[in-house]
Short mmCIF file of C-alpha atoms in Angstrom, two decimals:
data_model
loop_
_atom_site.label_atom_id
_atom_site.label_comp_id
_atom_site.label_asym_id
_atom_site.label_seq_id
_atom_site.Cartn_x
_atom_site.Cartn_y
_atom_site.Cartn_z
CA GLY A 1 -6.11 17.84 -8.84
CA ALA A 2 -8.03 14.72 -9.60
CA GLY A 3 -5.62 12.37 -7.90
CA VAL A 4 -2.35 12.10 -6.03
CA SER A 5 0.57 13.13 -8.17
CA GLN A 6 4.25 12.45 -7.65
CA SER A 7 7.39 13.74 -9.29
CA PRO A 8 9.67 12.78 -10.78
CA SER A 9 8.28 9.52 -12.09
CA ASN A 10 11.80 8.13 -12.43
CA LYS A 11 15.04 9.18 -10.81
CA VAL A 12 18.47 7.75 -11.45
CA THR A 13 21.21 8.97 -9.18
CA GLU A 14 24.70 8.07 -8.14
CA LYS A 15 25.54 6.63 -4.76
CA GLY A 16 26.20 9.40 -2.27
CA LYS A 17 24.00 12.01 -3.92
CA ASP A 18 20.93 13.54 -2.28
CA VAL A 19 17.49 13.21 -3.86
CA GLU A 20 14.14 14.91 -3.31
CA LEU A 21 10.85 13.27 -4.12
CA ARG A 22 7.65 15.28 -4.29
CA CYS A 23 4.04 14.41 -3.56
CA ASP A 24 0.89 16.44 -4.27
CA PRO A 25 -2.04 14.90 -2.40
CA ILE A 26 -5.69 15.18 -3.27
CA SER A 27 -7.02 18.58 -2.30
CA GLY A 28 -8.66 18.50 1.11
CA HIS A 29 -6.95 15.33 2.28
CA THR A 30 -5.34 16.09 5.61
CA ALA A 31 -3.48 12.79 5.98
CA LEU A 32 -0.47 11.99 3.80
CA TYR A 33 1.68 8.86 3.79
CA TRP A 34 4.97 7.78 2.29
CA TYR A 35 5.69 4.12 1.54
CA ARG A 36 8.53 2.27 -0.08
CA GLN A 37 7.80 -0.65 -2.39
CA SER A 38 10.57 -3.07 -3.17
CA LEU A 39 10.25 -6.14 -5.36
CA GLY A 40 8.63 -8.92 -3.39
CA GLN A 41 8.57 -6.88 -0.17
CA GLY A 42 5.15 -5.28 -0.28
CA LEU A 43 4.67 -1.75 0.99
CA GLU A 44 6.94 -0.55 3.75
CA PHE A 45 5.53 2.38 5.75
CA LEU A 46 7.93 5.31 6.06
CA ILE A 47 6.18 8.33 7.53
CA TYR A 48 2.75 9.81 8.08
CA PHE A 49 1.59 13.44 8.17
CA GLN A 50 -1.54 14.88 9.69
CA GLY A 51 -1.64 18.41 8.40
CA ASN A 52 1.95 19.64 8.53
CA SER A 53 3.02 17.59 11.51
CA ALA A 54 4.41 14.08 11.43
CA PRO A 55 3.02 12.10 14.39
CA ASP A 56 4.55 8.90 13.12
CA LYS A 57 8.07 8.75 11.71
CA SER A 58 8.68 5.23 12.91
CA GLY A 59 9.21 3.77 9.47
CA LEU A 60 12.07 5.97 8.33
CA PRO A 61 14.93 3.47 7.85
CA SER A 62 17.75 5.80 8.86
CA ASP A 63 18.59 9.41 9.64
CA ARG A 64 19.42 9.87 5.96
CA PHE A 65 15.68 9.96 5.33
CA SER A 66 13.57 12.99 6.16
CA ALA A 67 10.28 14.46 5.03
CA GLU A 68 8.34 17.62 5.38
CA ARG A 69 4.93 18.89 4.44
CA THR A 70 4.04 22.53 3.95
CA GLY A 71 0.71 24.28 3.84
CA GLY A 72 -1.04 21.03 4.64
CA SER A 73 -0.52 20.01 1.06
CA VAL A 74 2.71 19.22 -0.81
CA SER A 75 5.20 16.90 0.80
CA THR A 76 8.86 16.27 0.03
CA LEU A 77 10.78 13.13 0.94
CA THR A 78 14.53 13.70 1.02
CA ILE A 79 17.13 10.97 0.98
CA GLN A 80 20.66 12.12 1.74
CA ARG A 81 23.81 10.29 0.71
CA THR A 82 21.82 7.69 -1.22
CA GLN A 83 22.85 4.05 -1.07
CA GLN A 84 22.13 1.26 -3.52
CA GLU A 85 19.71 -0.34 -1.05
CA ASP A 86 17.57 2.81 -1.31
CA SER A 87 16.59 1.77 -4.83
CA ALA A 88 12.83 1.18 -4.81
CA VAL A 89 9.52 2.71 -5.81
CA TYR A 90 8.48 5.42 -3.37
CA LEU A 91 4.72 5.76 -3.08
CA CYS A 92 2.71 8.59 -1.65
CA ALA A 93 -0.90 8.27 -0.52
CA SER A 94 -3.45 10.59 0.99
CA SER A 95 -6.73 10.15 2.81
CA VAL A 96 -9.44 12.21 4.39
CA GLY A 97 -9.28 10.31 7.65
CA LEU A 98 -6.71 8.13 9.29
CA ALA A 99 -5.30 5.29 7.17
CA GLY A 100 -6.43 2.67 9.59
CA GLU A 101 -10.01 3.81 9.18
CA ASP A 102 -10.29 5.30 5.72
CA GLU A 103 -9.41 4.56 2.12
CA GLN A 104 -6.00 5.73 0.99
CA PHE A 105 -5.55 7.09 -2.52
CA PHE A 106 -2.17 6.32 -3.99
CA GLY A 107 -0.01 8.19 -6.45
CA PRO A 108 1.87 6.57 -9.35
CA GLY A 109 5.14 6.46 -7.42
CA THR A 110 8.70 7.56 -8.06
CA ARG A 111 11.08 4.83 -9.18
CA LEU A 112 14.46 5.56 -7.63
CA THR A 113 17.55 3.84 -8.95
CA VAL A 114 20.84 4.37 -7.14
CA LEU A 115 23.85 3.38 -9.20
CA ALA B 1 3.86 -5.15 16.16
CA GLN B 2 1.13 -6.34 13.88
CA SER B 3 2.00 -8.28 10.75
CA VAL B 4 0.14 -9.41 7.66
CA SER B 5 0.85 -12.65 5.85
CA GLN B 6 -0.25 -13.43 2.31
CA HIS B 7 0.11 -17.10 1.61
CA ASN B 8 1.00 -17.08 -2.06
CA HIS B 9 3.44 -14.79 -3.81
CA HIS B 10 2.37 -15.91 -7.29
CA VAL B 11 -0.84 -17.49 -8.52
CA ILE B 12 -1.53 -18.58 -12.09
CA LEU B 13 -5.07 -19.38 -13.18
CA SER B 14 -6.98 -19.91 -16.38
CA GLU B 15 -9.95 -17.72 -17.19
CA ALA B 16 -13.18 -18.80 -15.47
CA ALA B 17 -11.30 -20.52 -12.66
CA SER B 18 -12.20 -19.63 -9.10
CA LEU B 19 -9.85 -17.54 -7.01
CA GLU B 20 -9.05 -17.47 -3.33
CA LEU B 21 -6.12 -15.45 -1.98
CA GLY B 22 -5.23 -15.96 1.63
CA CYS B 23 -4.51 -13.22 4.15
CA ASN B 24 -3.81 -13.65 7.84
CA TYR B 25 -2.89 -10.99 10.35
CA SER B 26 -1.48 -10.96 13.83
CA TYR B 27 -3.23 -8.53 16.13
CA GLY B 28 -5.56 -9.30 18.96
CA GLY B 29 -7.58 -6.12 18.97
CA THR B 30 -10.25 -4.71 16.72
CA VAL B 31 -9.07 -4.29 13.16
CA ASN B 32 -10.09 -2.74 9.89
CA LEU B 33 -9.22 -4.81 6.86
CA PHE B 34 -8.51 -3.86 3.27
CA TRP B 35 -7.63 -5.39 -0.05
CA TYR B 36 -5.84 -3.15 -2.53
CA VAL B 37 -5.09 -4.04 -6.16
CA GLN B 38 -2.44 -2.79 -8.55
CA TYR B 39 -3.16 -3.45 -12.22
CA PRO B 40 -0.18 -3.37 -14.58
CA GLY B 41 0.95 0.21 -15.08
CA GLN B 42 -1.69 1.62 -12.74
CA HIS B 43 -1.86 3.04 -9.22
CA LEU B 44 -2.77 0.99 -6.20
CA GLN B 45 -6.50 1.20 -5.66
CA LEU B 46 -8.97 -0.03 -3.09
CA LEU B 47 -10.75 -3.27 -3.95
CA LEU B 48 -12.81 -3.66 -0.79
CA LYS B 49 -12.75 -3.01 2.93
CA TYR B 50 -14.21 -4.33 6.17
CA PHE B 51 -14.80 -2.22 9.24
CA SER B 52 -17.72 -3.89 11.01
CA GLY B 53 -21.01 -5.67 10.42
CA ASP B 54 -21.50 -8.44 7.89
CA PRO B 55 -18.17 -10.29 7.70
CA LEU B 56 -18.74 -11.03 4.03
CA VAL B 57 -17.95 -7.88 2.09
CA LYS B 58 -18.32 -7.25 -1.60
CA GLY B 59 -16.05 -5.05 -3.63
CA ILE B 60 -15.60 -3.93 -7.17
CA LYS B 61 -15.41 -6.23 -10.19
CA GLY B 62 -17.12 -9.16 -8.50
CA PHE B 63 -14.58 -9.62 -5.71
CA GLU B 64 -15.58 -10.46 -2.18
CA ALA B 65 -13.78 -11.18 1.06
CA GLU B 66 -14.73 -12.88 4.28
CA PHE B 67 -13.51 -11.83 7.71
CA ILE B 68 -13.14 -14.78 10.06
CA LYS B 69 -12.19 -13.34 13.42
CA SER B 70 -11.35 -16.67 15.02
CA LYS B 71 -8.85 -17.41 12.28
CA PHE B 72 -7.48 -13.87 12.00
CA SER B 73 -8.15 -14.15 8.29
CA PHE B 74 -9.54 -12.00 5.50
CA ASN B 75 -9.38 -14.08 2.34
CA LEU B 76 -10.21 -12.62 -1.05
CA ARG B 77 -12.40 -14.57 -3.46
CA LYS B 78 -13.84 -14.38 -6.93
CA PRO B 79 -15.95 -17.18 -8.43
CA SER B 80 -14.71 -16.75 -12.00
CA VAL B 81 -11.62 -14.76 -12.89
CA GLN B 82 -11.04 -12.88 -16.10
CA TRP B 83 -7.85 -12.05 -17.95
CA SER B 84 -8.32 -8.43 -16.83
CA ASP B 85 -7.94 -9.53 -13.20
CA THR B 86 -4.21 -9.98 -13.79
CA ALA B 87 -2.69 -7.74 -11.14
CA GLU B 88 -0.92 -7.66 -7.81
CA TYR B 89 -3.17 -7.90 -4.75
CA PHE B 90 -2.27 -6.54 -1.33
CA CYS B 91 -3.98 -7.23 1.96
CA ALA B 92 -3.71 -4.51 4.61
CA VAL B 93 -4.69 -4.19 8.24
CA GLY B 94 -5.38 -1.11 10.31
CA MET B 95 -5.94 -1.10 14.02
CA ASN B 96 -9.29 0.38 14.93
CA SER B 97 -7.91 2.55 17.67
CA GLY B 98 -7.18 5.81 15.96
CA TYR B 99 -3.82 4.50 14.85
CA SER B 100 -2.61 6.23 11.81
CA THR B 101 -1.19 3.66 9.46
CA LEU B 102 -1.82 0.41 7.67
CA THR B 103 0.33 -2.68 7.65
CA PHE B 104 0.49 -4.29 4.23
CA GLY B 105 1.23 -7.85 3.22
CA LYS B 106 3.90 -8.57 0.65
CA GLY B 107 1.39 -8.99 -2.12
CA THR B 108 0.21 -11.79 -4.40
CA MET B 109 0.81 -11.54 -8.11
CA LEU B 110 -2.12 -13.07 -10.01
CA LEU B 111 -1.68 -14.03 -13.63
CA VAL B 112 -4.80 -15.08 -15.51
CA SER B 113 -4.21 -16.79 -18.82
CA PRO B 114 -6.85 -16.41 -21.54
#
């Protein structure tokens, strides 16, 4: 597609439920990133993929968070047993090269609300 | 770990005023520097970037930024802002060592009144 797409755009869930967030990167972009954006907190790095492997998972806040990427394309971020503090906008980005050296293209985000 | 500090969380200006948004980072090695912008209702997008060479870089929409290595700073400037510049601005730093990710500042919300 023309840009990075994410689904759903909004997700409201109850505390304790699991959620899956999806990201479709720009075709041909081998690097894919997940961030979390909370009000006044900037962008918090979660995880990075190069192809299907995740060399850097250092930002995942707890073992309730996991992510996978298949076929070097679509990625899914899963949050198990959601908590209210998980409420945030989850952003996906992709780039041709490494983020530290290349422009990242961001998706519109998924706004997660945990009641 | 590296960190990025943006000095102002909110800035309010009138149209035609000059803008300078501060950004400082903590990392002693070689860095790549970015400013991203998020207009209301839109995706984050790249405004400008510095990798090497002339420390004064120009980006889209008349923005520029200056890298001052001795001050660990990469401040964003625009001589005359417009109402359409209302947005949130994020400074980001990447280590030029093959490291995979960027560290973002907390953002500065700019409101330009007509």
